[in-house]
CSV table of C-alpha atoms and ligand atoms in Angstrom, one decimal:
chain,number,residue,atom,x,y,z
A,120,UNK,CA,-6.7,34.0,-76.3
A,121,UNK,CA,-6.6,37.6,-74.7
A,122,UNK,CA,-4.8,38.1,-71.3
A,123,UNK,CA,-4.5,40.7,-68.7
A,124,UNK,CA,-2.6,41.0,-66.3
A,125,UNK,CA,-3.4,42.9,-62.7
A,126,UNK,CA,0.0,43.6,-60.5
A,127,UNK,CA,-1.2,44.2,-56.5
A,128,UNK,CA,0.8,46.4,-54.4
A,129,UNK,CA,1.1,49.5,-53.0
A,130,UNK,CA,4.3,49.7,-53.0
A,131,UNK,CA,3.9,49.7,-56.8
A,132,UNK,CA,2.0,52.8,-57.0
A,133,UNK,CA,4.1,54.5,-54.8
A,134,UNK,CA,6.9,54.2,-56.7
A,135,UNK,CA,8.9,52.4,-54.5
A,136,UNK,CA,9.2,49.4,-56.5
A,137,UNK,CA,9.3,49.1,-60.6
A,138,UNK,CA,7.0,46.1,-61.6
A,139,UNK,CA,9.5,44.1,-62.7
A,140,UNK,CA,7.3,41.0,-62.9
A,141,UNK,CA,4.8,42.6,-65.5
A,142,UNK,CA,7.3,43.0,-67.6
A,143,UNK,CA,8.7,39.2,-67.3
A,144,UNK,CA,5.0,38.0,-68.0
A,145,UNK,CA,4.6,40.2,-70.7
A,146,UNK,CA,7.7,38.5,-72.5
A,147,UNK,CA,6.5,35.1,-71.6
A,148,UNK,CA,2.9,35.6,-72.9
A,149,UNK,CA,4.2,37.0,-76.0
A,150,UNK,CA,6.3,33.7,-76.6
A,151,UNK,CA,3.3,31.6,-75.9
A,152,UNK,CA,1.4,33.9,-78.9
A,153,UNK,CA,-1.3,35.2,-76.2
A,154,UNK,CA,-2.3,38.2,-76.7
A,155,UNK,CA,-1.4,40.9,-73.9
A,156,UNK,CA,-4.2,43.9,-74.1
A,157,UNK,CA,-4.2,45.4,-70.5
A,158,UNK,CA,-1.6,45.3,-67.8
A,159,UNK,CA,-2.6,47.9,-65.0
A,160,UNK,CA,-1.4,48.1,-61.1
A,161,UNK,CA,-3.7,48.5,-58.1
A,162,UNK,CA,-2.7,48.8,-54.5
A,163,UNK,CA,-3.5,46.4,-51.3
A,164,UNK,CA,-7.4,46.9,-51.5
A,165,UNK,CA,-9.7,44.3,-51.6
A,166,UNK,CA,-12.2,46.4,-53.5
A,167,UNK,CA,-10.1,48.4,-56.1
A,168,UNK,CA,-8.8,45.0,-57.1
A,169,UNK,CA,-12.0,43.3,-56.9
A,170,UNK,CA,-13.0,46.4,-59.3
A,171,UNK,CA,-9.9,45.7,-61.3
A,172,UNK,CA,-10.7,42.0,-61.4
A,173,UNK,CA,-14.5,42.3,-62.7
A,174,UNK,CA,-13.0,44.6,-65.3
A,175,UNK,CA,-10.9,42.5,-66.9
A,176,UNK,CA,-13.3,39.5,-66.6
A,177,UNK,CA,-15.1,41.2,-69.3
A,178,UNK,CA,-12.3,41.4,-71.7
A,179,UNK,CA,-10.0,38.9,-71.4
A,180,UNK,CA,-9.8,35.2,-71.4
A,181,UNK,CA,-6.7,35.0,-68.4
A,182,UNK,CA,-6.5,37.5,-66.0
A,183,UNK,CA,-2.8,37.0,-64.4
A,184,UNK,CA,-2.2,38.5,-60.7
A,185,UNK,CA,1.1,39.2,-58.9
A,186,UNK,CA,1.5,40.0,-55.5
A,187,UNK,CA,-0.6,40.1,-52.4
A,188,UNK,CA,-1.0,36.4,-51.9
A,189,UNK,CA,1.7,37.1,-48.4
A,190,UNK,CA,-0.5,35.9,-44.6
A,191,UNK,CA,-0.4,39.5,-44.0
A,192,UNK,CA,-4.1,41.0,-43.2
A,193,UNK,CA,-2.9,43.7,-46.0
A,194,UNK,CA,-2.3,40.6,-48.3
A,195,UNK,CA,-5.5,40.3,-50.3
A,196,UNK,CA,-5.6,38.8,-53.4
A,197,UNK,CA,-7.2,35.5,-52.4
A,198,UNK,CA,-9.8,37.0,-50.8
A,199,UNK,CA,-10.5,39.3,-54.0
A,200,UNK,CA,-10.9,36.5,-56.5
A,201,UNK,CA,-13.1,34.8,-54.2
A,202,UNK,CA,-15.0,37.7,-54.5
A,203,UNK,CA,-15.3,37.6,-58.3
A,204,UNK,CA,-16.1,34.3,-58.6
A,205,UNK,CA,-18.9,34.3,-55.4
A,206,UNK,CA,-16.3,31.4,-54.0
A,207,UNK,CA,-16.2,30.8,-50.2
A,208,UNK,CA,-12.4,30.4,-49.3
A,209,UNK,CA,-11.8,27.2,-47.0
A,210,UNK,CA,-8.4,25.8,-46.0
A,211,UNK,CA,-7.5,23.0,-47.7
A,212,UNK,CA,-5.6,20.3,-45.7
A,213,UNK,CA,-3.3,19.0,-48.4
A,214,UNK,CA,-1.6,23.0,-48.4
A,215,UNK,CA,-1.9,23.3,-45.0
A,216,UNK,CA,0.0,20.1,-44.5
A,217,UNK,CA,2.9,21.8,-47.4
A,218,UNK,CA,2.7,24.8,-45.5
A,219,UNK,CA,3.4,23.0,-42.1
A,220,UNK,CA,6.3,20.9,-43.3
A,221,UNK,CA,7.8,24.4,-45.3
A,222,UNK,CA,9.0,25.2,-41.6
A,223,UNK,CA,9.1,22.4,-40.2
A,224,UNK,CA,12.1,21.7,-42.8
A,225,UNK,CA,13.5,25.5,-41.3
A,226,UNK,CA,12.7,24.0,-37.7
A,227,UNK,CA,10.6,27.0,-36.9
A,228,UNK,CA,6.8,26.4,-36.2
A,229,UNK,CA,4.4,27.8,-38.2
A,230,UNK,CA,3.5,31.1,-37.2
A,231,UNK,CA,-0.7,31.2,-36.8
A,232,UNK,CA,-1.3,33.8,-39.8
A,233,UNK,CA,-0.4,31.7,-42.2
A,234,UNK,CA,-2.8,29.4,-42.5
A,235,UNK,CA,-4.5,32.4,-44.4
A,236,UNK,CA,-2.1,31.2,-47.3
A,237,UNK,CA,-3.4,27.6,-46.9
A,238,UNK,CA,-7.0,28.7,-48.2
A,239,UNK,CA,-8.6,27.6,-51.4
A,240,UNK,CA,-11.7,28.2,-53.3
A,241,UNK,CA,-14.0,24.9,-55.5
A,242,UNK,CA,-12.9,26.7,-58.7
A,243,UNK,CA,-9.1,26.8,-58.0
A,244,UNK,CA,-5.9,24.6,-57.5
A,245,UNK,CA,-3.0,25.6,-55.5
A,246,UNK,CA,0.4,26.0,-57.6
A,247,UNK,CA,3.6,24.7,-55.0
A,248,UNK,CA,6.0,27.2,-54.4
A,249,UNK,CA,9.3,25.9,-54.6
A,250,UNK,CA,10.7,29.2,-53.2
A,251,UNK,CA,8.5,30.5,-50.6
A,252,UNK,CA,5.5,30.0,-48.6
A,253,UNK,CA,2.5,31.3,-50.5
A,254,UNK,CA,1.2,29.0,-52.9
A,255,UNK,CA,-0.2,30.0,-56.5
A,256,UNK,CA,-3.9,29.9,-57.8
A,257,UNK,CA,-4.9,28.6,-60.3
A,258,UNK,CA,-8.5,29.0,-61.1
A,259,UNK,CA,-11.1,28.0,-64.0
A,260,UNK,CA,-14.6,28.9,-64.3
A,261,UNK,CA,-17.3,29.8,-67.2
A,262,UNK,CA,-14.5,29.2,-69.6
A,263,UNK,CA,-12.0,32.2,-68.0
A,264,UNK,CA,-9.1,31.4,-66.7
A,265,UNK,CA,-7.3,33.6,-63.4
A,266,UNK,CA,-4.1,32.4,-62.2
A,267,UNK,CA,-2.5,34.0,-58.9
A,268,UNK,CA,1.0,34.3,-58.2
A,269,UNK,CA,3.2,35.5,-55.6
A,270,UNK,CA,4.9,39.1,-56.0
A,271,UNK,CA,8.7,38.4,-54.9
A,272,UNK,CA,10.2,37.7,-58.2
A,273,UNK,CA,12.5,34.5,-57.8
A,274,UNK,CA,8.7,33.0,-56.5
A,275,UNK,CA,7.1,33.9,-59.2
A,276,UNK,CA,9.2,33.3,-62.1
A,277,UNK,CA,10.1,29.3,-60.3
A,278,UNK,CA,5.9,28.9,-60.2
A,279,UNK,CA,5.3,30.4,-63.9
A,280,UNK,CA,8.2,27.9,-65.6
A,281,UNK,CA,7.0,24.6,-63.6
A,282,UNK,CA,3.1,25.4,-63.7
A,283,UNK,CA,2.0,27.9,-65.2
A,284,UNK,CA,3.9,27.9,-68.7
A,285,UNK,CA,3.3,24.3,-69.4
A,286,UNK,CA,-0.5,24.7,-68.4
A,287,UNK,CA,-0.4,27.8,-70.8
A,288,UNK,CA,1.8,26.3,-73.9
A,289,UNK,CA,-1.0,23.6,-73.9
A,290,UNK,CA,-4.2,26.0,-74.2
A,291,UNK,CA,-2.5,28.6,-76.8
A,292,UNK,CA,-3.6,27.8,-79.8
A,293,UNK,CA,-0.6,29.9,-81.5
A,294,UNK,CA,3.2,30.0,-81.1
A,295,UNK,CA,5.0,33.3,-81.3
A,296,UNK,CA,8.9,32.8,-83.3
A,297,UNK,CA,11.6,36.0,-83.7
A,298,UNK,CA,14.3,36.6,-85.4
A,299,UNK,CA,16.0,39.7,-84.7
A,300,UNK,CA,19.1,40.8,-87.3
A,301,UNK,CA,21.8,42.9,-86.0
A,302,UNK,CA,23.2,46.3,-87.7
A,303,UNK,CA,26.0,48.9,-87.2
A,304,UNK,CA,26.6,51.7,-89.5
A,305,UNK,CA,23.4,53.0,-90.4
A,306,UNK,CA,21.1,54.8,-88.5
A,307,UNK,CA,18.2,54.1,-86.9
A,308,UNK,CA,15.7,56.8,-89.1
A,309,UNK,CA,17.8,55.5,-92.4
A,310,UNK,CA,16.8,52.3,-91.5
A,311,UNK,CA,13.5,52.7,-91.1
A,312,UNK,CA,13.2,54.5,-94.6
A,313,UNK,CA,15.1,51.5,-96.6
A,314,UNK,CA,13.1,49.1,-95.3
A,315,UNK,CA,9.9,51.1,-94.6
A,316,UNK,CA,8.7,48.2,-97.3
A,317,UNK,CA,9.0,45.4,-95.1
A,318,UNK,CA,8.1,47.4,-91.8
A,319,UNK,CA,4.1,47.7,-93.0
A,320,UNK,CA,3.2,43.7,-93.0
A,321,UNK,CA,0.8,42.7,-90.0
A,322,UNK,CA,2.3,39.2,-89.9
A,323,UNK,CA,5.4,39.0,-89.4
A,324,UNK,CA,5.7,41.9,-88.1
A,325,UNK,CA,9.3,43.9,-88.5
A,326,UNK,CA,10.3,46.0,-85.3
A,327,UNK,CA,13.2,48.5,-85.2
A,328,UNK,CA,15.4,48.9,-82.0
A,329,UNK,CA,18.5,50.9,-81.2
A,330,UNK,CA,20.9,49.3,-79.2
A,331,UNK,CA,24.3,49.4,-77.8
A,332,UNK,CA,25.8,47.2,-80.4
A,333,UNK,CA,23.8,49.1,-83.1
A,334,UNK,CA,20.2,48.8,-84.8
A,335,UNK,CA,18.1,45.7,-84.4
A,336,UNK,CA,15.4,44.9,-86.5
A,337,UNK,CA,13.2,41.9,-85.2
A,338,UNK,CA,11.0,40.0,-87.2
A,339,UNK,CA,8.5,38.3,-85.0
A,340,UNK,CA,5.9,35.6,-87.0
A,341,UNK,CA,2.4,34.5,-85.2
A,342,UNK,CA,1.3,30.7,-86.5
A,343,UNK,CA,-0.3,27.5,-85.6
A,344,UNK,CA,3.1,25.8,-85.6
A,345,UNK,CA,6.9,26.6,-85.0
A,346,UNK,CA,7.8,25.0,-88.6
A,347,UNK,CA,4.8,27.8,-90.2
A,348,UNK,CA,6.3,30.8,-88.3
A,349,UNK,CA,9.4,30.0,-88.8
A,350,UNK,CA,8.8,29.8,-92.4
A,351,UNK,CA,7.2,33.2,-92.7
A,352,UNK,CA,10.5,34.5,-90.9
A,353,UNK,CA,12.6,33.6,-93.8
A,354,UNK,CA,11.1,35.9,-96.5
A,355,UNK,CA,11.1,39.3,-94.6
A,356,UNK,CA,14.7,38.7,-93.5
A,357,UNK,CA,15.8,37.6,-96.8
A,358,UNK,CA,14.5,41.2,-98.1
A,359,UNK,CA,16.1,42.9,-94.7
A,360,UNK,CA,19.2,41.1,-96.3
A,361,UNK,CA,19.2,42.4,-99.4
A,362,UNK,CA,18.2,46.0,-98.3
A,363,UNK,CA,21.0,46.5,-95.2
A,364,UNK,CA,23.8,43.8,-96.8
A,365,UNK,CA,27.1,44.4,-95.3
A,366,UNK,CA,26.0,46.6,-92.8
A,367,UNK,CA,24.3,43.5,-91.2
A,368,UNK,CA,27.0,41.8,-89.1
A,369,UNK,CA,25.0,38.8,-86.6
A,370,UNK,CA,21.4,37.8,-85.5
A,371,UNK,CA,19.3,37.0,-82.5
A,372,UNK,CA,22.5,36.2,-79.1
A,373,UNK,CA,25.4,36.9,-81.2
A,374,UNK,CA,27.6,39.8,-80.3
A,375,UNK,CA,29.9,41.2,-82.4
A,376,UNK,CA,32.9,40.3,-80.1
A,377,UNK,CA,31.9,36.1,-80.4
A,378,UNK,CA,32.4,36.6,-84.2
A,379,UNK,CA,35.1,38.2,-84.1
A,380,UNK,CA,36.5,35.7,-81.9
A,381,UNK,CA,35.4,33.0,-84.4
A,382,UNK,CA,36.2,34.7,-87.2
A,383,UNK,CA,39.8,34.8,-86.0
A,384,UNK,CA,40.2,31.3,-84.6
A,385,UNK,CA,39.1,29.9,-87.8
A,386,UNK,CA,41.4,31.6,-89.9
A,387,UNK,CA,44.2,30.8,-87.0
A,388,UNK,CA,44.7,34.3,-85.7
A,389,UNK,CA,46.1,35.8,-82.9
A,390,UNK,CA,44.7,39.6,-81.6
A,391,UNK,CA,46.4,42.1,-79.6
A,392,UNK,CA,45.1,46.1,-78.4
A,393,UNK,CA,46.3,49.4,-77.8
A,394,UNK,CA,43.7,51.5,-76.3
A,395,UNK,CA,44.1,55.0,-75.3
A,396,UNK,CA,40.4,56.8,-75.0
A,397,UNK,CA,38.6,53.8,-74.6
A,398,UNK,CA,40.2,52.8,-71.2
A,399,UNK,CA,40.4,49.1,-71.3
A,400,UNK,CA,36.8,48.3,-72.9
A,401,UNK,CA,38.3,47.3,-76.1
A,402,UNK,CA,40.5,44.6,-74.1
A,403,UNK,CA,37.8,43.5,-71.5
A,404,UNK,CA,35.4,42.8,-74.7
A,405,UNK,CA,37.4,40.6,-76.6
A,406,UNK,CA,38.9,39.1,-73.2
A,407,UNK,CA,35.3,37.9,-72.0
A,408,UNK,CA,34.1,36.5,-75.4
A,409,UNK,CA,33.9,32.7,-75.4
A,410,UNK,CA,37.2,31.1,-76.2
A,411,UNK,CA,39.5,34.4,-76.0
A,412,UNK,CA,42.4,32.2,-74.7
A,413,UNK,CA,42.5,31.1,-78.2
A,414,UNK,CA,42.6,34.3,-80.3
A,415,UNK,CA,43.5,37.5,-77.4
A,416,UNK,CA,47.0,37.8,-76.5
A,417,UNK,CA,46.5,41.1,-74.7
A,418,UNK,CA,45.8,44.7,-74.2
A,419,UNK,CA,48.1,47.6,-73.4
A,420,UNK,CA,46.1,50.3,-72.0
A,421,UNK,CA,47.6,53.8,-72.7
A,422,UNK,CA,46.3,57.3,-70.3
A,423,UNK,CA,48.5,60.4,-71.2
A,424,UNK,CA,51.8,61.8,-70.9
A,425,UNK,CA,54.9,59.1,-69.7
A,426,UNK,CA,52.6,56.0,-70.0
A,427,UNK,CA,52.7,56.7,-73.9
A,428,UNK,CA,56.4,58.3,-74.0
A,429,UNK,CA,57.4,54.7,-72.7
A,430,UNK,CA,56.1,53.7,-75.8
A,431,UNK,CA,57.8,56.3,-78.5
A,432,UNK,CA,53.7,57.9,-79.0
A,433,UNK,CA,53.4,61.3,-78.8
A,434,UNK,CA,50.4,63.4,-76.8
A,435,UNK,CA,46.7,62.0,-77.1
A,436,UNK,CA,44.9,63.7,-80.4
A,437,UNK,CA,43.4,66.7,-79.4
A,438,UNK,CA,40.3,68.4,-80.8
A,439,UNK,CA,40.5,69.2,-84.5
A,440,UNK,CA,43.8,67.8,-85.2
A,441,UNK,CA,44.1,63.9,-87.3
A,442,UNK,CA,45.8,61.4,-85.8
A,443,UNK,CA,48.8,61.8,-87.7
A,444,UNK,CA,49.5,58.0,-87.5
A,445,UNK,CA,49.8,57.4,-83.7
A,446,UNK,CA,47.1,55.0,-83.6
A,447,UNK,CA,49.0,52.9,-86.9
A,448,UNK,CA,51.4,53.1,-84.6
A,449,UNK,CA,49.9,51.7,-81.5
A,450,UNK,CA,48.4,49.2,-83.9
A,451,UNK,CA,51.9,47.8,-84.8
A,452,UNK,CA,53.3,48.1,-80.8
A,453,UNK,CA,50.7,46.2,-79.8
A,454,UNK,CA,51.5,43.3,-82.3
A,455,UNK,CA,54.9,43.4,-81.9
A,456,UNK,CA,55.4,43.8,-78.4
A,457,UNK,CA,52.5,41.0,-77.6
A,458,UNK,CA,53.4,38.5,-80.6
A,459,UNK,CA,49.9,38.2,-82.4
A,460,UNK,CA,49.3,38.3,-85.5
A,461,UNK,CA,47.3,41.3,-86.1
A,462,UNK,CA,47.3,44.8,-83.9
A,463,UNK,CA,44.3,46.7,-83.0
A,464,UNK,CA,44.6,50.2,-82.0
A,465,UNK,CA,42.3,52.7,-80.6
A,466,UNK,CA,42.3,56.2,-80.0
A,467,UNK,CA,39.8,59.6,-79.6
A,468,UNK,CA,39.0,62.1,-78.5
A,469,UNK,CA,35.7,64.1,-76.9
A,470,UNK,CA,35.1,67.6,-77.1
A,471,UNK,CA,33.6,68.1,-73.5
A,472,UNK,CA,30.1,68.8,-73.2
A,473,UNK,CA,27.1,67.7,-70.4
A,474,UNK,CA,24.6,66.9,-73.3
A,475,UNK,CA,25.7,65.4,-76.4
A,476,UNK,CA,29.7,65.1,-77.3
A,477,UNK,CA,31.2,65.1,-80.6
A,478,UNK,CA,34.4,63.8,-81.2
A,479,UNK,CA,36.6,61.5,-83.4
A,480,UNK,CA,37.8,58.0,-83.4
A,481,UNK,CA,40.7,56.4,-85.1
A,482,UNK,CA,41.2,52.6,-85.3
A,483,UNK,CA,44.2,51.3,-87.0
A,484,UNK,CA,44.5,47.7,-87.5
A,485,UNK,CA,48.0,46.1,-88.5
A,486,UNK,CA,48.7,42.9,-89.7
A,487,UNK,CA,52.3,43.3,-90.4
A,488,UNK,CA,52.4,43.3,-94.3
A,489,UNK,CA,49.3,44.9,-94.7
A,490,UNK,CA,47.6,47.8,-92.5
A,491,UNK,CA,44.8,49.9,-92.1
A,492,UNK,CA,43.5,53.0,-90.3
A,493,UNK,CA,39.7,54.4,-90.4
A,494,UNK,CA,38.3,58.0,-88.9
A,495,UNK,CA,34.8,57.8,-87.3
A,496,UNK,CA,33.3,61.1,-86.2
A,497,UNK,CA,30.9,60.7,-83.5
A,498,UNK,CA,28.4,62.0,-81.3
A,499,UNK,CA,26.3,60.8,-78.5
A,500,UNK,CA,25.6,61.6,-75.0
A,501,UNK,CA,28.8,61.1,-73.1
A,502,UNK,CA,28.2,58.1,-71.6
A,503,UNK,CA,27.8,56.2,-74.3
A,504,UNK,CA,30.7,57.2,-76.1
A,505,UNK,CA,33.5,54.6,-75.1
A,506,UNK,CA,31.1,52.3,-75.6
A,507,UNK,CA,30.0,53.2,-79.5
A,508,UNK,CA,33.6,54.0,-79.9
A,509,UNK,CA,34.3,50.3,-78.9
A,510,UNK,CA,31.5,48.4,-81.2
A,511,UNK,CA,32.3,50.8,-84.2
A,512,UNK,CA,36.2,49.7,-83.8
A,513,UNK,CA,34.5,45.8,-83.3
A,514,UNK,CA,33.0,46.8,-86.6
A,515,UNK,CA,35.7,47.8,-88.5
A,516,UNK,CA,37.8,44.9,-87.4
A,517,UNK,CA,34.7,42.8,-88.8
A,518,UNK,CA,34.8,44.7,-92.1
A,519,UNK,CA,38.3,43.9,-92.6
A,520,UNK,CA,38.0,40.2,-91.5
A,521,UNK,CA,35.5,39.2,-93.4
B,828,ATP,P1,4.9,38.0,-49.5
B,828,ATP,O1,4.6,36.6,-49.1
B,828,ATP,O2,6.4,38.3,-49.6
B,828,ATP,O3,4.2,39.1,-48.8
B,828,ATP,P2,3.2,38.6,-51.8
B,828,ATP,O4,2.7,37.6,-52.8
B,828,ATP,O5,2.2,39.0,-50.8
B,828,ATP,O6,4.5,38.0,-51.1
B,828,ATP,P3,3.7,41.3,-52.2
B,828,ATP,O7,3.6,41.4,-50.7
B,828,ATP,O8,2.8,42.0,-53.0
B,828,ATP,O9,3.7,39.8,-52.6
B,828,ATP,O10,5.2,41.6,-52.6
B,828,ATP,C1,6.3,41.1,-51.9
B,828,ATP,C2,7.6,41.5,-52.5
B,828,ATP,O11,7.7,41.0,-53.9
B,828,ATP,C3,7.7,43.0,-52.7
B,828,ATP,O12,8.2,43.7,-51.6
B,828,ATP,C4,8.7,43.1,-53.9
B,828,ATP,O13,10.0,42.9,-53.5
B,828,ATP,C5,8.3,41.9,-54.7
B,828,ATP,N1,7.3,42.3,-55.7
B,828,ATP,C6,5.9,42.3,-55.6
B,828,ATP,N2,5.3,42.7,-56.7
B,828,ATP,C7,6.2,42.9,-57.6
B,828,ATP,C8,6.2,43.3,-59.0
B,828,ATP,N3,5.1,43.5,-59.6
B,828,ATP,N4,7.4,43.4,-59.6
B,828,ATP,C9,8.6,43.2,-59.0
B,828,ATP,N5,8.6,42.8,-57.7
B,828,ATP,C10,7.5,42.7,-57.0
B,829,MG,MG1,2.7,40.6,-49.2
């Protein structure tokens, strides 16, 4: 099944708002296994949409509209499908009375326009709208399928899970499964070249994507059945497996910080921080994994000058120099003076730059009889430093855990 989908505003293509709700369809369609081949925008004209509308009659099978279904004279999206299909729009007493008890409920009468929104054509069925007053559309004829939804998103996404979805899930003739595995260490062109075997197959498909936490490679399989695609899954990411190895550290939700976290609580261990550079991130990440009250005692949180005197540490690093064992150091203060059983510590610096920084990184990680301390050199656009600097520490951490 091909789909299109046609967002109506002008708003849209004035850039005033980002068409959020393209992009929420888009996700959904791909779960359902439809295929997605044209998304476009038009504004509030009858016509152009009409235009729009006849267009993608031709090549697709559903044709999905958001927006313009308000009582406004500018709100026109009813009137364009009846258009297309050579319909005559009527009201239709069963929304009118829904429409009628909406403000009745809100004690307010119904103001006239909106009986507009109580119109229907032979071909379609109104979709409630739990969330507002416009109702949906959906509409069948000569085997195509158009389905009209309000634009506000909380309207939209309530009427796509309760009418639209299930209607969908039961036409598809395909289900859509991914599995996305989760790197750190390598980058993203290196990883494309080790596993530029696997990255050629049609289906599954293997997709790369840089992210925060590191490189994501998603596997997405296409079948008649969830057990068939999951299937396929299993022999690409067995390969990704064997090709990436230890630099793989989770898949699909997992974050780096909820192993961790699990890691530690099933091996009975207690974590504390000392962060200088990173400002507190390192703490706040483990603190809001699931079940930190079992395995974060704490952070201390270091600037410059008396904050780290306090603690016997001399001046930050600055550029060019090591760390000559400060961060050891803050590693073995922060277990000590917070009684866990293993210290983290951070520290770094940035040379300063508007573009892309360079810098270093040193983690130390002390578990009393044993400890550790790692160099990273960096670079990255300033904003994203702290951040990398905090999920390659994660990663190290994970390293020595496991
Ligand atoms: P209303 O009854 O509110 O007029 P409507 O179905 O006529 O609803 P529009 O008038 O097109 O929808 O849009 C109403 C609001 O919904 C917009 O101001 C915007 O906040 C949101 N909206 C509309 N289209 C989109 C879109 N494609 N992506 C994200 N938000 C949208
Ligand atoms: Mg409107």
């Amino acid at each position: 099944m091909k789909a299109e989908i046609i967002s109506v505003g002008t708003e849209l293509l004035l850039g005033e708002l980002a068409d959020t709700n393209t992009s929420f369809i888009a996700g959904q369609l791909a779960m359902l296994g439809i295929d997605l081949h044209h998304a476009s925008l038009v504004g509030d004209n009858r016509e152009r949409l009409l235009a729009a509308l006849r267009q993608a009659r031709q090549r697709a099978d559903l044709i999905i509209t958001t927006g313009g279904l308000g009582p406004t004279q500018d709100d026109i999206t009813r009137e364009a499908i009846a258009g297309l299909l050579e319909e005559e729009p009527a009201v239709d007493p069963a929304l009118k009375q829904d429409l009628i008890d909406y403000f009745a409920r809100r004690g307010i009468e119904m103001p006239e326009n909106n009986i507009r929104q109580a119109v229907l054509i032979p071909s379609a069925v109104g979709l409630p709208n739990l969330r507002g007053t416009a109702p949906g559309w959906w509409a069948e004829k000569e085997g195509k399928v158009i389905v009209a939804l309000p634009g506000p998103p909380p309207e939209l996404q309530a009427m796509w899970q309760r009418e639209v979805y299930p209607r969908l899930e039961k036409m598809s003739s395909a289900v859509i499964i991914s599995r996305t595995i989760k790197t750190w260490g390598v980058g993203e062109a290196k990883v494309d070249e080790m596993t530029a075997p696997v990255l050629s197959a049609k289906n599954p498909t293997v997709g790369i994507y840089s992210k925060q936490d590191g490189i994501h490679l998603r596997i997405t399989a296409k079948a008649a059945e969830k057990e068939t695609a999951r299937k396929m899954i299993a022999r690409p990411e067995a390969e990704i497996r064997r090709i990436l190895g230890d630099n793989i550290w989770g898949t699909d939700e997992e974050t780096l910080e909820g192993i961790l976290g699990q890691l530690l609580i099933k091996k009975g261990l207690t974590l504390a921080v000392a962060e200088s550079f990173t400002g507190g991130l390192l703490s706040y990440t483990f603190a809001s994994a699931p079940e930190s009250e079992r395995f974060f005692r704490g952070g201390i949180i270091l600037g410059g000058g008396e904050a780290r005197t306090a603690f016997g540490l001399k001046s930050p690093p600055l550029a060019g120099r090591a760390s000559d064992g400060i961060t050891a150091k803050m590693a073995s203060i922060a277990r000590t003076e917070l009684g866990a059983d293993i210290g983290f510590g951070i520290d770094g610096y940035a040379e300063p730059s508007v573009d892309i920084s360079t810098g270093k990184i040193f983690v130390a990680i002390d578990a009393g009889k044993s400890s550790q301390s790692v160099t990273h050199n960096y670079s990255g656009r300033p904003h994203q430093i702290v951040r990398r600097a905090v999920q390659s520490a994660l990663f190290d951490l994970y390293r020595v855990l496991r």
